[in-house]
Amino acid sequence: MALNQSDINSYLEKQKKRQELIHYFVSFVLMILFTVLAFVAVMLRDSINDYLIAVFIVTMAVVQVVFQLYYFMHMKEQDHGFPTLFLYSGAAVAFLTVISFVSIVWIS
Amino acid sequence: MTTSAITVREEKQGFLPWLWMWLTTVDHKKIGILYLCGAGLFFLIGGIEAILIRIQLSVPQNDFLVGSTYNQVMTMHGTTMIFLAAMPAIFALLNAVVPLQIGARDVAFPFLNALGFWLFFLGGLILNVSWFLGGAPDGGWTAYAPLSTEFLGSGMDFYILGLQVAGAGTLMGGINFLVTIINMRAPGMTFMRMPLFTWTALITSALILFAFPALTVGLFFELFDKVFGANFFNSVNGGNGVIWEHIFWIFGHPEVYILILPAFGVISEVVPTFAKKRLFGYTSMVFATVLIGFLAFMVWVHHMFTVGLGPMANSLFAIATMAIAIPTGMKIFNWMFTMWGGQVHYTTANLFAVGFIPTFVLGGVTGVMLAVPAADFQYHDSYFVVAHFHYVIVGGVVFGLLAGLFYWWPKMFGKFLNEKLGKVTFWFFFFGFHVTFFPQHFLGLMGMPRRYFTYLKGDGLATGNMISSLGAIGMAIAIILLLINIVMTTANGKKAKGDAWGFGRTLEWSIPSPAPEYNFAQTPLVKGIDPLWKAKMEGSHKVTPAEPLGDIHMPSSSILPFLMSLALTVASFGFIYADQSGTALNAGSLIFAGIGVALLFLMMLIHSLKDDHGYHIHKHEIIEAEREAE
């Protein structure tokens, strides 16, 4: 029984979908975990340095945003060049604005 | 001909069908004309306000417009000219030209396009009816808080809500053109083959996308402060007025590049066309445009040098500001090198383009002077600043827009503007402009402050102000001549061919004038920069088509954009009259506002639920229409 091309294609398609589902699950569980970790970090604020907690929470947030964009909003797939470009240039502009506020504008 | 659906649709005569056609249109060319009419109307209103200002300032201790009246006229002049004249005039050209230049049949979101126009127009009306409803805004076009939120009357409510509505329209327009330019280019039109006007439209739209949300947020803060008693800018309760300045200029600086970039684009189209040479340094022009767009977000503090943000912030933003002179200088030299060795034809459009170059350079030079913080402490809020920004906005944007208007008028309306009258218009405008604004540099250096309604006899400011006011008459004559020109040629103008000027280079000149409603009977195949010029050099009249002739799918008209904007206008008036300056809110007005918002959501629901598949123009109708246009 020889395999024909359409069988192979549908098998690959299925595999891809299964792969995607696993990605969804893993990133979903990780995101919940990160959220819990962020709460835990705040609960332990008596024994951990405040700045460390802040850096930790922001890091968790950034990772979650990346998960959200790449796995749930399909930025990792093809033909997403322009959304990516605009997201990053928007983020860059916002980052520069914020960094100039906290570094040079409000201190003097 | 009666068999043709196109002509059948246009056969309905009379005023009401005509009005209905304009209210419901989603055709980008018609929306372009609507934008032009709206911009023209507000340009005239703003121009009359300018004349009133110049009358008041023509002699010392004049009492023509005193105190708050002067403040209202001055505020409305600035606000109208920036938001209601220059912005929509740019959208007029974008709508009229960009889809044609990229070989598209329409914009990406025709419905959104119509909505954007009606929001702008009704937003403009909200602002302007304030004259009759208790006084216009009088806090300056920058509406600095807490002055505008705590110390002024209901005029500022009209400012906040009017700009909020008009700004929403602009944001929609920006998104629409981003998607149009990225997604709807004809086959073969890569990014580096796009005409430069389309490039500047793309960068301008990106700037709108990133800059306008800052204005929206800022205006909401002011609305909450003023109407609902919030404390964003109230220092007594822990707010901070400087935050408004930051928010406003984070929006406001990109805004001026939103205005000037399309003007650069127009010059980059007009100069090569009438020099019969391709644009010198195309790649560097694209690079300069992108760089200007990027730097636009990094310089807002140069409007705030005197706030006291410290030497570190001031010097860094000064350097960023001066850096903008580099890409702008590249553009200036590229235009001059384009003309060098070309066969320059001085049509009216080209006169405006050539007049633009030295005028804009003057404005740029004073810009670099103002970028020096130590010097800016002297110039700040003086007439030197007024002279500077009129040199870049009038000498830059308006010259560019008028060049574009004369250049693309045949494409928009199928008739030429009168060239002789146009040239007279140019000389009146050019000299009127310089006579008006050049003396203002010196008035500023002599100490005349901006926004004051009078000055004393002994101040030595009388001569300069008198000259300046006389110059304004020149500009007024120019605009009246332009209006006469428009009326005359509309009635009895020379008809334009497809390639109206005879040496068109880009795709918009490859189709009949005015463009048929489907734009391109066959989508063109683009093989390089300036596809039409390339085709003509290869001995063919037509650009190679990329597809066989077939039925064309078109979006259907809709009254919903107009009704949606009307609903938002109702809501805006509700919020305006809810404000009772400090005391409890007017509940009736808030209910009125709620009704407006509910109507808006109802309209959105109708639009979402109603299936509208548009209609088709059939092949035989296209063949007929094309034959007629020959």
XYZ file of C-alpha atoms in Angstrom:
738
model
C 0.000 0.000 0.000
C 1.783 3.018 -1.257
C 1.315 6.312 0.474
C 0.067 9.014 -1.861
C 0.963 12.684 -1.572
C -2.383 13.844 -0.134
C -2.128 11.327 2.683
C 1.322 12.622 3.561
C 0.079 16.194 3.418
C -2.903 15.557 5.676
C -0.633 13.690 8.096
C 1.796 16.627 8.165
C -1.097 19.003 8.622
C -2.363 17.004 11.572
C 1.091 16.862 13.105
C 1.415 20.626 12.723
C -1.920 21.233 14.405
C -1.018 18.913 17.246
C 2.319 20.708 17.609
C 0.499 24.039 17.736
C -1.911 22.780 20.370
C 1.012 21.644 22.512
C 2.570 25.085 22.087
C -0.654 26.705 23.194
C -0.892 24.507 26.267
C 2.728 24.924 27.269
C 2.682 28.686 26.873
C -0.672 28.947 28.653
C 0.585 26.934 31.649
C 3.839 28.918 31.691
C 1.940 32.208 31.635
C -0.183 31.149 34.609
C 2.977 30.027 36.378
C 4.656 33.385 35.748
C 1.629 35.226 37.081
C 1.665 33.090 40.213
C 5.406 33.694 40.599
C 4.855 37.427 40.325
C 2.276 37.296 43.118
C 4.543 35.120 45.223
C 7.381 37.604 44.765
C 5.164 40.397 46.088
C 3.991 38.235 49.004
C 7.613 37.733 50.024
C 8.330 41.458 49.982
C 9.467 41.453 53.601
C 12.433 39.251 52.816
C 13.339 40.359 49.259
C 14.696 43.675 48.039
C 11.949 45.862 46.486
C 13.944 46.665 43.341
C 14.580 42.976 42.768
C 10.841 42.316 42.963
C 10.117 45.119 40.509
C 12.677 43.848 38.030
C 11.339 40.319 38.449
C 7.703 41.311 37.854
C 8.555 43.396 34.798
C 10.621 40.529 33.374
C 7.712 38.137 33.872
C 5.417 40.648 32.183
C 7.705 41.056 29.182
C 7.987 37.274 28.745
C 4.211 36.983 28.882
C 3.780 39.697 26.273
C 6.184 37.818 23.999
C 4.234 34.576 24.513
C 0.994 36.360 23.853
C 2.236 37.994 20.660
C 4.151 35.080 19.197
C 2.088 32.051 20.211
C -1.441 33.359 20.618
C -1.440 36.209 18.114
C 0.553 34.273 15.470
C 3.409 36.727 15.096
C 5.813 33.795 14.711
C 4.147 32.746 11.467
C 4.916 33.931 7.960
C 3.708 37.208 6.430
C 3.678 39.028 9.724
C 6.588 41.274 8.791
C 4.695 44.551 8.869
C 2.817 43.991 12.117
C 6.179 42.998 13.601
C 7.906 46.077 12.200
C 5.219 48.412 13.502
C 5.017 46.724 16.893
C 8.744 46.992 17.375
C 9.049 50.545 16.089
C 6.118 51.571 18.285
C 7.712 49.822 21.238
C 11.038 51.491 20.442
C 9.454 54.953 20.314
C 7.569 54.336 23.554
C 10.710 52.933 25.192
C 12.798 55.942 24.131
C 10.142 58.317 25.428
C 9.899 56.567 28.778
C 13.661 56.191 29.131
C 14.186 59.890 28.391
C 11.583 60.760 31.020
C 13.125 58.634 33.763
C 16.740 59.404 32.870
C 16.990 63.045 31.802
C 13.669 64.877 31.933
C 12.497 64.518 35.505
C 15.881 64.775 37.210
C 17.498 68.175 37.279
C -25.433 54.707 -23.229
C -28.539 54.241 -21.146
C -27.618 50.564 -20.926
C -24.538 51.449 -18.934
C -24.983 51.156 -15.194
C -22.447 53.906 -14.601
C -24.368 56.488 -16.550
C -27.676 55.214 -15.209
C -26.475 55.873 -11.690
C -25.514 59.398 -12.600
C -28.745 60.101 -14.424
C -30.703 60.958 -11.293
C -30.908 64.727 -11.413
C -31.802 67.320 -8.829
C -30.373 68.626 -5.614
C -31.402 65.860 -3.199
C -29.917 62.927 -5.156
C -26.785 65.035 -5.599
C -26.572 65.710 -1.844
C -27.288 62.060 -1.071
C -24.485 61.019 -3.425
C -21.945 63.178 -1.547
C -23.223 62.145 1.894
C -22.984 58.430 1.131
C -19.938 58.212 -1.106
C -17.111 55.834 -0.242
C -15.134 56.552 -3.428
C -11.670 57.809 -2.473
C -11.642 60.383 -5.276
C -14.945 61.907 -4.141
C -13.815 61.809 -0.507
C -10.662 63.596 -1.651
C -12.847 66.347 -3.137
C -14.893 66.481 0.077
C -11.689 66.829 2.098
C -10.580 69.597 -0.232
C -13.878 71.479 0.181
C -13.765 71.054 3.968
C -10.142 72.156 4.115
C -10.893 75.102 1.815
C -13.816 76.244 3.966
C -11.810 76.135 7.192
C -8.778 77.655 5.439
C -10.938 80.654 4.526
C -12.274 80.934 8.090
C -8.735 80.675 9.496
C -7.551 83.180 6.900
C -10.210 85.699 7.902
C -9.117 85.243 11.525
C -5.527 85.902 10.436
C -6.601 89.122 8.720
C -8.455 90.186 11.887
C -5.280 89.585 13.927
C -3.227 91.642 11.481
C -5.809 94.467 11.576
C -5.594 94.569 15.368
C -1.781 94.610 15.333
C -1.341 97.036 12.428
C -1.138 100.135 14.653
C -0.072 100.560 18.292
C -2.709 100.574 21.040
C -5.439 99.490 18.648
C -8.793 98.532 20.169
C -10.268 96.503 17.310
C -9.948 93.152 19.133
C -9.183 93.421 22.811
C -8.405 90.875 25.513
C -10.424 87.690 25.376
C -11.802 88.466 21.912
C -8.256 88.639 20.572
C -7.374 85.429 22.431
C -10.331 83.663 20.840
C -9.435 84.795 17.328
C -5.759 83.919 17.854
C -6.557 80.475 19.315
C -9.061 79.639 16.625
C -6.689 80.816 13.882
C -3.997 78.381 15.048
C -6.316 75.481 15.787
C -8.271 75.888 12.560
C -5.214 76.215 10.359
C -3.407 73.174 11.807
C -6.216 70.717 12.464
C -8.993 71.824 10.116
C -7.156 73.270 7.107
C -3.682 71.756 6.731
C -4.490 68.205 7.910
C -7.571 67.717 5.707
C -5.861 69.378 2.747
C -3.167 66.731 3.088
C -5.806 64.020 3.290
C -7.406 65.527 0.183
C -4.210 65.004 -1.789
C -3.602 61.589 -0.216
C -7.097 60.446 -1.216
C -6.930 61.952 -4.663
C -3.478 60.692 -5.551
C -2.086 57.800 -3.501
C -4.399 54.989 -4.749
C -3.802 56.172 -8.320
C -0.036 56.316 -7.842
C 0.178 52.759 -6.564
C -2.190 51.350 -9.198
C -4.980 50.485 -6.744
C -8.750 50.555 -7.395
C -9.594 52.014 -4.003
C -8.228 52.466 -0.514
C -8.096 49.458 1.809
C -11.094 50.542 3.920
C -13.468 52.749 1.896
C -16.081 52.849 4.679
C -13.471 53.953 7.219
C -12.285 56.563 4.742
C -15.741 58.163 4.595
C -16.049 57.930 8.374
C -12.695 59.697 8.752
C -13.849 62.570 6.584
C -17.175 63.067 8.352
C -15.543 62.925 11.770
C -13.067 65.609 10.722
C -15.776 67.802 9.213
C -18.219 67.582 12.114
C -15.345 67.965 14.612
C -14.444 71.167 12.784
C -18.051 72.343 12.963
C -18.184 71.618 16.721
C -15.110 73.836 17.158
C -16.463 76.627 15.004
C -20.032 76.834 16.320
C -18.445 77.840 19.637
C -18.363 81.389 18.210
C -22.142 81.506 18.522
C -22.503 79.474 21.718
C -20.801 81.470 24.424
C -17.385 82.204 22.959
C -14.627 80.343 21.144
C -11.663 78.612 22.809
C -9.173 81.187 24.102
C -6.326 79.182 25.610
C -4.031 79.139 22.568
C -3.846 76.224 20.123
C -1.597 74.424 22.644
C -4.307 74.635 25.375
C -1.758 74.595 28.194
C -3.135 73.309 31.501
C -4.132 74.351 34.131
C -5.037 77.607 32.313
C -7.313 75.796 29.868
C -8.826 73.416 32.420
C -9.429 75.722 35.363
C -9.442 79.350 34.332
C -11.255 79.564 31.017
C -14.892 79.355 29.997
C -16.874 76.879 27.932
C -14.795 77.626 24.831
C -12.189 75.087 25.876
C -14.897 72.381 26.056
C -15.531 72.972 22.368
C -11.779 72.744 21.764
C -11.419 69.462 23.652
C -14.450 67.706 22.158
C -14.066 69.154 18.673
C -10.448 68.054 18.409
C -11.259 64.685 19.933
C -13.808 64.010 17.187
C -11.641 65.415 14.383
C -8.597 63.575 15.760
C -10.421 60.245 15.682
C -11.096 60.873 11.994
C -7.440 61.632 11.339
C -6.313 58.477 13.130
C -8.660 56.415 10.957
C -7.346 58.089 7.832
C -3.768 57.333 8.868
C -4.451 53.639 9.485
C -6.363 53.417 6.219
C -3.466 54.783 4.173
C -0.909 52.607 5.957
C -2.845 49.482 5.008
C -3.579 50.783 1.517
C 0.054 51.492 0.712
C 1.367 48.277 2.257
C -1.252 45.909 0.835
C -2.668 47.352 -2.356
C 0.282 48.207 -4.564
C 0.042 47.013 -8.183
C 2.090 43.974 -9.213
C 5.756 44.908 -9.580
C 5.536 48.070 -7.490
C 8.094 47.234 -4.839
C 8.711 49.679 -2.019
C 11.720 51.116 -3.774
C 9.668 51.773 -6.907
C 6.971 53.756 -5.095
C 6.624 57.419 -6.109
C 8.028 59.685 -3.430
C 4.649 61.221 -2.632
C 3.411 57.747 -1.736
C 6.507 57.213 0.406
C 5.871 60.400 2.339
C 2.194 59.399 2.654
C 3.304 56.084 4.168
C 5.647 57.718 6.691
C 3.087 60.416 7.513
C 0.460 57.738 8.168
C 2.865 55.900 10.470
C 3.504 59.165 12.338
C -0.260 59.698 12.661
C -0.615 56.181 14.032
C 1.992 56.802 16.731
C 1.401 60.487 17.496
C -2.374 60.948 17.561
C -3.036 58.537 20.453
C -0.973 60.899 22.633
C -3.325 63.754 21.720
C -6.376 61.574 22.331
C -5.144 60.637 25.801
C -4.152 64.213 26.608
C -7.524 65.572 25.516
C -9.293 62.952 27.644
C -7.216 64.074 30.643
C -8.265 67.682 29.975
C -11.868 66.605 29.527
C -11.837 64.757 32.854
C -10.154 67.693 34.583
C -12.486 70.275 33.120
C -15.845 68.496 33.063
C -15.605 65.828 35.763
C -13.297 67.571 38.226
C -10.313 65.227 37.930
C -6.844 66.434 38.951
C -4.392 65.369 36.269
C -3.139 68.927 35.795
C -4.277 70.481 39.074
C -1.170 71.038 41.187
C -3.196 71.860 44.312
C -4.463 68.298 44.410
C -1.212 66.652 43.329
C -1.499 66.955 39.548
C 1.150 68.451 37.299
C 0.577 70.928 34.474
C 3.926 70.153 32.880
C 2.597 66.684 32.011
C 0.144 68.302 29.587
C 2.999 70.137 27.904
C 4.867 66.849 27.480
C 1.824 64.988 26.177
C 0.881 67.808 23.861
C 4.338 68.098 22.334
C 4.908 64.340 22.143
C 1.945 64.584 19.808
C 2.600 68.111 18.559
C 6.078 67.717 17.218
C 5.333 64.649 15.083
C 2.234 66.574 13.986
C 4.293 69.230 12.226
C 6.198 66.482 10.395
C 2.872 64.867 9.538
C 2.142 68.173 7.821
C 5.471 68.809 6.145
C 6.332 65.311 4.857
C 3.491 65.163 2.285
C 4.518 68.665 1.187
C 8.039 67.292 0.631
C 6.386 64.489 -1.326
C 4.521 66.951 -3.553
C 7.724 68.872 -4.289
C 9.457 65.578 -5.097
C 6.758 64.883 -7.711
C 6.393 68.354 -9.190
C 10.089 69.188 -9.553
C 11.082 66.061 -11.571
C 7.940 66.259 -13.737
C 8.556 69.830 -14.797
C 12.316 69.388 -15.080
C 11.731 66.323 -17.299
C 14.308 64.411 -15.264
C 13.945 61.581 -12.817
C 14.237 62.561 -9.157
C 17.885 62.930 -8.166
C 18.918 60.574 -5.371
C 15.646 58.657 -5.013
C 17.109 56.224 -2.468
C 18.545 58.993 -0.323
C 15.179 60.786 -0.474
C 13.436 57.679 0.885
C 16.095 57.315 3.554
C 15.771 60.984 4.528
C 11.979 60.679 4.773
C 12.194 57.659 7.066
C 14.880 59.339 9.171
C 12.834 62.520 9.591
C 9.869 60.400 10.638
C 11.999 58.581 13.200
C 13.599 61.712 14.627
C 10.183 63.377 14.891
C 9.547 61.479 18.119
C 12.815 62.425 19.743
C 12.661 66.206 19.799
C 9.500 67.269 21.598
C 11.345 68.911 24.501
C 12.663 71.677 22.218
C 9.234 73.285 22.618
C 9.832 73.288 26.385
C 13.414 74.522 26.826
C 12.286 77.281 29.174
C 10.251 74.977 31.427
C 13.413 74.223 33.404
C 14.029 70.551 32.696
C 17.730 71.046 33.235
C 20.832 71.345 31.051
C 21.050 67.596 30.389
C 17.558 67.248 28.876
C 17.867 70.544 27.019
C 21.212 69.754 25.396
C 20.307 66.206 24.367
C 17.051 67.336 22.764
C 18.870 70.273 21.149
C 21.303 67.892 19.467
C 18.472 65.606 18.308
C 16.693 68.654 16.888
C 19.712 69.885 14.983
C 20.201 66.366 13.581
C 16.942 66.783 11.647
C 18.599 69.478 9.544
C 20.734 66.741 7.929
C 18.018 64.657 6.211
C 16.108 67.862 5.398
C 19.223 69.347 3.821
C 19.640 66.163 1.764
C 16.174 66.712 0.367
C 16.837 70.366 -0.490
C 20.010 69.458 -2.400
C 18.313 66.559 -4.173
C 15.581 68.870 -5.484
C 18.167 71.343 -6.723
C 20.195 68.580 -8.408
C 16.974 67.320 -10.016
C 16.464 70.728 -11.626
C 20.134 71.018 -12.600
C 20.446 70.276 -16.307
C 16.735 69.576 -16.695
C 14.329 71.330 -19.048
C 12.586 73.296 -16.356
C 9.018 74.361 -17.244
C 7.763 77.121 -14.960
C 4.117 76.196 -14.649
C 2.238 77.502 -11.600
C 2.739 74.195 -9.796
C 6.471 74.367 -10.435
C 6.636 78.032 -9.393
C 5.183 77.068 -6.031
C 7.614 74.143 -5.809
C 10.619 76.292 -6.693
C 9.391 79.084 -4.397
C 9.075 76.493 -1.638
C 12.796 75.707 -1.601
C 14.329 79.044 -0.479
C 11.318 79.838 1.717
C 11.517 76.552 3.533
C 15.286 76.892 3.919
C 14.711 80.233 5.692
C 12.303 78.528 8.068
C 14.769 75.688 8.577
C 17.607 78.072 9.412
C 15.569 79.823 12.105
C 14.608 76.338 13.298
C 18.245 75.483 13.938
C 18.676 78.852 15.684
C 15.729 78.030 17.950
C 17.193 74.609 18.670
C 20.026 76.200 20.656
C 18.649 76.217 24.228
C 20.690 79.199 25.406
C 19.458 81.279 22.475
C 15.943 79.901 22.774
C 15.584 81.554 26.168
C 15.718 84.852 24.218
C 13.469 83.770 21.342
C 10.908 81.856 23.401
C 7.311 83.091 23.037
C 8.434 86.029 20.924
C 7.416 86.939 17.385
C 10.648 85.265 16.227
C 8.949 81.930 16.930
C 5.806 83.126 15.140
C 7.909 84.031 12.097
C 9.706 80.678 12.239
C 6.658 78.447 12.305
C 4.846 80.469 9.667
C 7.891 80.073 7.428
C 7.775 76.292 7.788
C 3.986 75.864 7.842
C 2.974 78.466 5.249
C 6.254 78.653 3.344
C 6.572 74.875 3.548
C 3.243 73.141 3.894
C 0.964 75.655 2.149
C 3.382 76.248 -0.744
C 3.650 72.464 -1.120
C -0.112 72.011 -0.956
C -0.734 74.770 -3.515
C 1.883 73.224 -5.817
C 0.104 69.886 -5.415
C -3.279 71.506 -5.960
C -2.274 73.120 -9.274
C -0.420 69.937 -10.312
C -3.174 67.405 -9.576
C -6.211 69.638 -10.176
C -6.594 68.314 -13.761
C -6.484 64.738 -12.426
C -9.073 65.500 -9.743
C -11.525 67.531 -11.828
C -10.609 66.903 -15.462
C -9.984 70.594 -16.116
C -6.917 72.800 -15.816
C -6.759 75.788 -13.528
C -5.965 78.929 -15.486
C -2.164 79.162 -15.699
C -1.950 82.943 -16.211
C -4.135 83.670 -13.212
C -2.260 80.951 -11.318
C 1.065 82.684 -11.885
C -0.349 86.004 -10.684
C -1.642 84.105 -7.634
C 1.821 82.729 -7.013
C 3.582 86.114 -7.138
C 1.005 87.750 -4.877
C 1.232 84.856 -2.447
C 5.042 84.657 -2.551
C 5.668 88.359 -1.968
C 2.680 88.760 0.330
C 4.013 85.920 2.448
C 7.555 87.258 2.733
C 6.406 90.815 3.405
C 4.095 89.519 6.135
C 6.425 87.217 7.974
C 9.982 88.409 7.320
C 9.597 91.563 9.495
C 8.216 89.385 12.287
C 11.695 87.903 12.860
C 12.947 91.371 13.750
C 9.830 92.261 15.745
C 10.562 89.181 17.833
C 14.212 90.061 18.288
C 13.133 93.575 19.319
C 11.084 91.996 22.086
C 7.543 91.760 20.775
C 5.908 88.855 22.617
C 3.678 86.307 20.958
C -0.093 86.252 21.672
C -0.276 89.830 23.087
C -3.079 91.851 21.610
C -1.320 95.187 21.491
C 1.910 97.166 21.945
C 2.754 100.708 22.878
C 3.664 103.638 20.629
C 7.154 104.055 21.989
C 8.105 100.374 21.603
C 9.453 100.860 18.083
C 7.304 98.012 16.826
C 4.877 100.098 14.750
C 6.701 100.077 11.387
C 7.356 96.337 11.348
C 3.782 95.527 12.288
C 2.389 97.879 9.644
C 4.539 96.244 6.932
C 3.478 92.830 8.172
C -0.214 93.753 7.994
C 0.203 95.142 4.472
C 1.811 91.865 3.393
C -1.220 89.982 4.653
C -3.294 91.881 2.089
C -1.081 90.414 -0.631
C -1.769 86.893 0.587
C -5.486 87.643 0.804
C -5.489 88.885 -2.814
C -3.707 85.679 -3.859
C -6.344 83.497 -2.203
C -9.192 85.538 -3.729
C -7.548 85.144 -7.160
C -7.328 81.390 -6.535
C -11.041 81.274 -5.736
C -11.875 83.275 -8.873
C -9.655 80.875 -10.824
C -11.493 77.845 -9.431
C -14.942 79.297 -10.195
C -13.907 80.423 -13.680
C -12.287 77.178 -14.744
C -15.036 75.031 -13.244
C -17.494 76.891 -15.440
C -15.340 77.127 -18.512
C -11.932 75.525 -18.135
C -9.570 73.804 -20.551
C -10.242 70.047 -20.528
C -7.350 67.852 -19.466
C -6.172 64.656 -21.143
C -5.088 61.631 -19.128
C -1.450 62.714 -19.174
C -2.524 66.276 -18.453
C 0.848 68.023 -18.409
C 2.267 65.942 -21.246
C 5.250 64.740 -19.242
C 3.680 62.788 -16.396
C 5.899 60.101 -14.955
C 3.808 58.167 -12.458
C 0.781 55.873 -12.782
C -1.909 58.471 -12.018
C -1.251 60.093 -15.409
C -1.762 56.811 -17.278
C -5.547 56.881 -16.749
C -8.182 59.397 -17.930
C -8.745 62.756 -16.140
C -10.773 62.732 -13.974
C -10.114 59.117 -13.047
C -13.073 56.774 -13.692
C -14.640 55.392 -10.537
C -12.806 52.057 -10.922
C -9.474 53.915 -11.509
C -7.671 51.309 -13.612
C -9.584 49.273 -16.202
C -6.707 46.826 -15.918
C -4.279 46.813 -13.008
C -0.924 48.016 -14.386
C 2.300 46.029 -14.287
C 5.076 48.143 -12.816
C 8.586 47.545 -14.142
C 10.497 50.388 -12.519
C 10.415 53.847 -10.975
C 8.230 56.249 -13.025
C 6.356 53.486 -14.928
C 4.513 55.828 -17.313
C 7.688 57.663 -18.290
C 9.383 54.302 -18.865
C 6.499 53.179 -21.079
C 6.617 56.431 -23.052
C 10.384 56.119 -23.543
C 9.808 52.627 -24.899
C 7.440 54.122 -27.467
C 4.148 52.954 -25.996
C 1.328 55.150 -24.707
C 0.121 52.702 -22.133
C 1.614 50.969 -19.158
C 1.525 47.198 -19.652
C -1.511 45.726 -17.882
C -1.050 42.925 -15.371
C -4.464 41.310 -15.885
C -7.086 40.764 -18.601
C -10.082 43.095 -18.750
C -12.836 41.818 -16.478
C -15.622 42.733 -14.094
C -14.541 45.031 -11.270
C -15.824 44.683 -7.728
C -16.745 47.958 -6.029
C -17.809 48.853 -2.478
C -21.353 50.210 -2.142
C -22.149 53.648 -0.761
C -23.343 54.046 2.806
C -24.935 56.773 4.886
C -23.629 55.135 8.089
C -20.315 57.045 8.254
C -22.200 60.328 8.248
C -24.742 59.119 10.832
C -21.984 57.736 13.075
C -20.199 61.088 13.022
C -23.481 62.834 13.724
C -24.039 60.560 16.753
C -20.572 61.449 18.079
C -21.370 65.122 17.540
C -24.536 64.723 19.617
C -22.475 63.042 22.349
C -19.891 65.848 22.188
C -22.526 68.531 22.697
C -23.861 66.551 25.644
C -20.443 66.624 27.303
C -19.885 70.286 26.423
C -23.123 71.342 28.124
C -22.629 68.954 31.051
C -19.717 71.162 32.135
C -20.961 73.794 34.585
C -17.504 75.013 35.615
C -16.962 73.473 39.030
C -20.536 72.954 40.198
C -22.464 69.701 39.788
C -22.786 68.269 36.298
C -25.854 68.954 34.215
C -27.650 65.585 34.298
C -29.855 66.324 31.282
C -26.815 66.984 29.132
C -25.147 63.789 30.293
C -28.240 61.829 29.258
C -28.047 63.610 25.897
C -24.411 62.510 25.608
C -25.427 58.965 26.521
C -28.023 58.960 23.736
C -25.306 60.041 21.288
C -22.987 57.222 22.365
C -25.844 54.698 22.244
C -26.723 55.818 18.704
C -23.080 55.376 17.720
C -23.041 51.799 19.020
C -26.357 51.096 17.301
C -24.880 52.291 14.016
C -21.797 50.121 14.560
C -24.066 47.135 15.226
C -26.031 47.784 12.034
C -22.812 48.009 10.059
C -21.552 44.740 11.560
C -24.763 42.788 11.027
C -25.680 44.068 7.583
C -24.127 41.935 4.859
C -22.953 44.180 2.073
C -21.144 42.556 -0.794
C -20.791 45.673 -2.919
C -21.496 45.551 -6.632
C -19.739 44.829 -9.902
C -19.008 47.071 -12.845
C -19.266 44.830 -15.879
C -16.733 44.450 -18.603
C -18.835 46.052 -21.361
C -19.477 49.102 -19.179
C -15.761 49.502 -18.618
C -15.025 49.243 -22.337
C -17.661 51.885 -23.012
C -16.423 54.217 -20.280
C -12.832 53.884 -21.477
C -13.843 54.642 -25.075
C -15.756 57.700 -23.933
C -12.726 58.999 -22.018
C -10.378 58.662 -25.029
